[in-house]
PDB file of C-alpha atoms in Angstrom:
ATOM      1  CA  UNK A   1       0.000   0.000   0.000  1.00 37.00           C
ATOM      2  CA  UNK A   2       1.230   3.352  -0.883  1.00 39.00           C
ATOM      3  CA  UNK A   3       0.303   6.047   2.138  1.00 38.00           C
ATOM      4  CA  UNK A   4       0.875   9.708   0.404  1.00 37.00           C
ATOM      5  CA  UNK A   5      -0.740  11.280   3.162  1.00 38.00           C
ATOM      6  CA  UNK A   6       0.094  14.927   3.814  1.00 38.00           C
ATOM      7  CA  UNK A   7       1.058  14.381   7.841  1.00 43.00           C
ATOM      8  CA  UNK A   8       3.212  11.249   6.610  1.00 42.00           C
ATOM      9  CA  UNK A   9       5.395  13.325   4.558  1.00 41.00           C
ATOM     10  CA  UNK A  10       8.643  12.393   6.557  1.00 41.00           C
ATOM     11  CA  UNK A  11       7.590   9.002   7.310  1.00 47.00           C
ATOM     12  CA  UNK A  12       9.672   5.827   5.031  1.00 47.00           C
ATOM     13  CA  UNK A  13       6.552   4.200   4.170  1.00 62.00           C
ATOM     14  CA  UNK A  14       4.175   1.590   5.511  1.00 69.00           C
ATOM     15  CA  UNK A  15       2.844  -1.853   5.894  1.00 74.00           C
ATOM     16  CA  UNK A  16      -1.226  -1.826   7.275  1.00 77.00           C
ATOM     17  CA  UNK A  17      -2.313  -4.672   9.031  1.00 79.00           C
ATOM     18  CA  UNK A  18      -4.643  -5.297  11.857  1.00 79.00           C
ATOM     19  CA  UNK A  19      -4.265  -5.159  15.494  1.00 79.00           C
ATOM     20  CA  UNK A  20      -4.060  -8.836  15.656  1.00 81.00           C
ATOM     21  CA  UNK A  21      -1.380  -9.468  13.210  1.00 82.00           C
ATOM     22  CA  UNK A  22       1.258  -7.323  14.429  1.00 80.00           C
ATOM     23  CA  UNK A  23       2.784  -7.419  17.690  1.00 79.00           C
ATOM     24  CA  UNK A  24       6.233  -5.517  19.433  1.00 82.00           C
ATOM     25  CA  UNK A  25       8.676  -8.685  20.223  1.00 82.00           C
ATOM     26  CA  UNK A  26      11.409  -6.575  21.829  1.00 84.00           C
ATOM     27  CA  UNK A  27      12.267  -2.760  23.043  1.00 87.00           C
ATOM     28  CA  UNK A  28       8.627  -1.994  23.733  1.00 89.00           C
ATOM     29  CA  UNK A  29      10.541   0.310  26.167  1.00 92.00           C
ATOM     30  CA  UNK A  30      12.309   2.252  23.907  1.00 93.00           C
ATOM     31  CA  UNK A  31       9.011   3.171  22.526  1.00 93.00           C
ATOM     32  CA  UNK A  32       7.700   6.664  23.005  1.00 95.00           C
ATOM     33  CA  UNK A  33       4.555   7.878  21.521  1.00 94.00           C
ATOM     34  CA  UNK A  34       3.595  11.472  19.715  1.00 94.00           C
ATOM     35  CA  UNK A  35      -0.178  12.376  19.157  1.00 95.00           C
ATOM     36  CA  UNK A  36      -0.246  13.961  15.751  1.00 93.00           C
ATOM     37  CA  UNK A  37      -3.436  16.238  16.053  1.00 93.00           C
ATOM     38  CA  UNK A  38      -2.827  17.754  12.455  1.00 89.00           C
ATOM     39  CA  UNK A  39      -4.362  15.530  10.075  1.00 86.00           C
ATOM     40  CA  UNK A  40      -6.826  15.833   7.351  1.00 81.00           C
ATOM     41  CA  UNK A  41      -9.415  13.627   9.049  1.00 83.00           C
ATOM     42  CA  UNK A  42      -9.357  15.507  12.485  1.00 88.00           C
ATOM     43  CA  UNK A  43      -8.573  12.084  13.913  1.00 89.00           C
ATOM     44  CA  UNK A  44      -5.654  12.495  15.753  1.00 92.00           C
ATOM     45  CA  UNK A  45      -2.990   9.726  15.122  1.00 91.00           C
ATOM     46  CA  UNK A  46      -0.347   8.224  17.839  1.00 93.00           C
ATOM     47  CA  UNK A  47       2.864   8.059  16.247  1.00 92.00           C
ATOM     48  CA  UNK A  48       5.119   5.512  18.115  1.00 93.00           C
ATOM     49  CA  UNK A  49       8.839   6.508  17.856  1.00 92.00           C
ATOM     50  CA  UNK A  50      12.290   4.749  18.819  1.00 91.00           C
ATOM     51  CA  UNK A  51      13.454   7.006  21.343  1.00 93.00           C
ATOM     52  CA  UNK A  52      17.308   5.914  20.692  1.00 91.00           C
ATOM     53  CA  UNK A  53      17.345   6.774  16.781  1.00 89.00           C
ATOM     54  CA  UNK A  54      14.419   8.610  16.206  1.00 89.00           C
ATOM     55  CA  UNK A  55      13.105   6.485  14.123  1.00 87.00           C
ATOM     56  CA  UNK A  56       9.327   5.990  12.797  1.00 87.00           C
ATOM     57  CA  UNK A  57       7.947   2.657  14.501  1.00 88.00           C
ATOM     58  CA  UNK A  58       4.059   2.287  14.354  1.00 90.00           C
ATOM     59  CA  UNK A  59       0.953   4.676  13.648  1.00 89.00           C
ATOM     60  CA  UNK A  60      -2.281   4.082  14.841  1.00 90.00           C
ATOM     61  CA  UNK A  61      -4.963   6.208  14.745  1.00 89.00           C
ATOM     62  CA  UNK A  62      -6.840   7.344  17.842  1.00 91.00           C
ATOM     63  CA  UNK A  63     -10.427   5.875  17.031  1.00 90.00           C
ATOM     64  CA  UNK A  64     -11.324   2.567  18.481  1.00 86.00           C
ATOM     65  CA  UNK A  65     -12.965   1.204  16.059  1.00 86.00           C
ATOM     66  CA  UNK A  66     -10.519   1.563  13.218  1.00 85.00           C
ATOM     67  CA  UNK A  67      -7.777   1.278  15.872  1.00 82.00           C
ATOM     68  CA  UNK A  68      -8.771  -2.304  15.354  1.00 81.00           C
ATOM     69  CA  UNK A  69      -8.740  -2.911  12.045  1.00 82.00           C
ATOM     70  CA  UNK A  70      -5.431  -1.230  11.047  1.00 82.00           C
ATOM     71  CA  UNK A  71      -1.838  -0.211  12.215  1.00 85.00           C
ATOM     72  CA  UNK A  72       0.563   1.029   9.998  1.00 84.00           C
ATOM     73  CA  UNK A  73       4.519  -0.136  10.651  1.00 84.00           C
ATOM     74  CA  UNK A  74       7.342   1.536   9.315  1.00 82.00           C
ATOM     75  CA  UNK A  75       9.078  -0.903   6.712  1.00 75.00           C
ATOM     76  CA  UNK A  76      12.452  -0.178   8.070  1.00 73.00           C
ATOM     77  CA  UNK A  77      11.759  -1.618  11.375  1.00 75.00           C
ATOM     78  CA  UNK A  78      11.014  -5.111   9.740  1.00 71.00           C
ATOM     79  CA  UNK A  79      13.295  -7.850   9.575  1.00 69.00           C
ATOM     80  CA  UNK A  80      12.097 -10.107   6.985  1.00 70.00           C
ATOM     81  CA  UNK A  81      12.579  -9.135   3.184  1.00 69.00           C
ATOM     82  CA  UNK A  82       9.262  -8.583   1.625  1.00 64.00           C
ATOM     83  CA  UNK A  83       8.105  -8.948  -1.629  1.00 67.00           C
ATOM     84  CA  UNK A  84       4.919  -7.242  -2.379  1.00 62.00           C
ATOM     85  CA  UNK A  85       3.433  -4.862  -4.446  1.00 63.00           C
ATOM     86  CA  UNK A  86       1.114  -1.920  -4.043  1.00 62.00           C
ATOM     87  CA  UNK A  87      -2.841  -2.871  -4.242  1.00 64.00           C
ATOM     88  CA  UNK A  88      -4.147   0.631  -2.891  1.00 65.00           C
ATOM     89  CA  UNK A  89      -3.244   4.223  -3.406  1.00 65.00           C
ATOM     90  CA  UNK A  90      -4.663   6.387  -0.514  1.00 65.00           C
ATOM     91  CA  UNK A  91      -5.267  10.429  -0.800  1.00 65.00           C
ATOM     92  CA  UNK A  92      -4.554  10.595  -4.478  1.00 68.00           C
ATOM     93  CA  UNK A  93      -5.040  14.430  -4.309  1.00 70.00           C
ATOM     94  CA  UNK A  94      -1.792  14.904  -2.216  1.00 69.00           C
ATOM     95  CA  UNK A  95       0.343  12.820  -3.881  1.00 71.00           C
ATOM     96  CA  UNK A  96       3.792  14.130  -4.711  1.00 74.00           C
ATOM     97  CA  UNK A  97       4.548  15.278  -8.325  1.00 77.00           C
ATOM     98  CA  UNK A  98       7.784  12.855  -8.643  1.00 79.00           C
ATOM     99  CA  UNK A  99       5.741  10.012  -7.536  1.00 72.00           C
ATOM    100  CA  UNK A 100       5.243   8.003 -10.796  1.00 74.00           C
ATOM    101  CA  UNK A 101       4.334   4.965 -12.392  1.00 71.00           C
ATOM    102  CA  UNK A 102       2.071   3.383 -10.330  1.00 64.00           C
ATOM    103  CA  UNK A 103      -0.786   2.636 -11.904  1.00 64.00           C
ATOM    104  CA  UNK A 104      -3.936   2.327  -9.601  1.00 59.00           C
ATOM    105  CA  UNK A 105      -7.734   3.495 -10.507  1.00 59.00           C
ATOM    106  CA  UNK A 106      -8.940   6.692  -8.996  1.00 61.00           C
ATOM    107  CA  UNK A 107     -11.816   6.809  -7.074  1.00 59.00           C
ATOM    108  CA  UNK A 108     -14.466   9.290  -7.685  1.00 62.00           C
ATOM    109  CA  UNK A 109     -15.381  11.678  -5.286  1.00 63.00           C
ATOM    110  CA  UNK A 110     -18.300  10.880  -3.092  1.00 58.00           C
ATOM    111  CA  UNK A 111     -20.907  14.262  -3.220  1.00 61.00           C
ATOM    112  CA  UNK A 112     -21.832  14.778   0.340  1.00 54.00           C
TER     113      UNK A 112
END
């Protein structure tokens, strides 16, 4: 999945999987968590950070419900090679100019 999300700007990139596939095996202590209030949503997101490095860890988001369903991990913290490709592009209308060929449909705009 590609993530172009405007508050993920600095991030490396993520895998999404649910709660229940994904757990911390070591240096759950080195983990210190920043609540991102400045997203498009207006869901706040926790951003879960390696306090030794600095480096990206987890994002969840701060609603329950979806809190369930998905966590993002930074790729760089994995330690199995992965082979996968893209199957979703999310907030198309933010994506970065020098971000090319992927090919995914666009999804229409819902009218509210």
């Amino acid at each position: 999945m590609i993530l172009p999300v405007y508050s993920w700007h600095d991030e490396n990139g993520g895998l999404t999987c649910s709660a229940q596939q994904i757990r911390v095996v070591k240096g759950q202590d080195k983990l210190k968590l920043f609540r991102d209030k400045g997203t498009a949503s207006g869901v706040a997101l926790d951003r879960h950070f390696c306090t030794g490095c600095g480096s990206n860890v987890l994002l969840e988001t701060t609603d329950p419900e979806l809190r369930k369903k998905f966590i993002i991990v930074a790729l760089g913290t994995l330690d199995e090679e992965m082979h996968w490709l893209p199957n979703k592009e999310l907030f198309l209308e933010q994506k970065r100019h020098w971000v090319t060929g992927i090919h995914t449909k666009s999804k229409p705009k819902h009218k509210l």
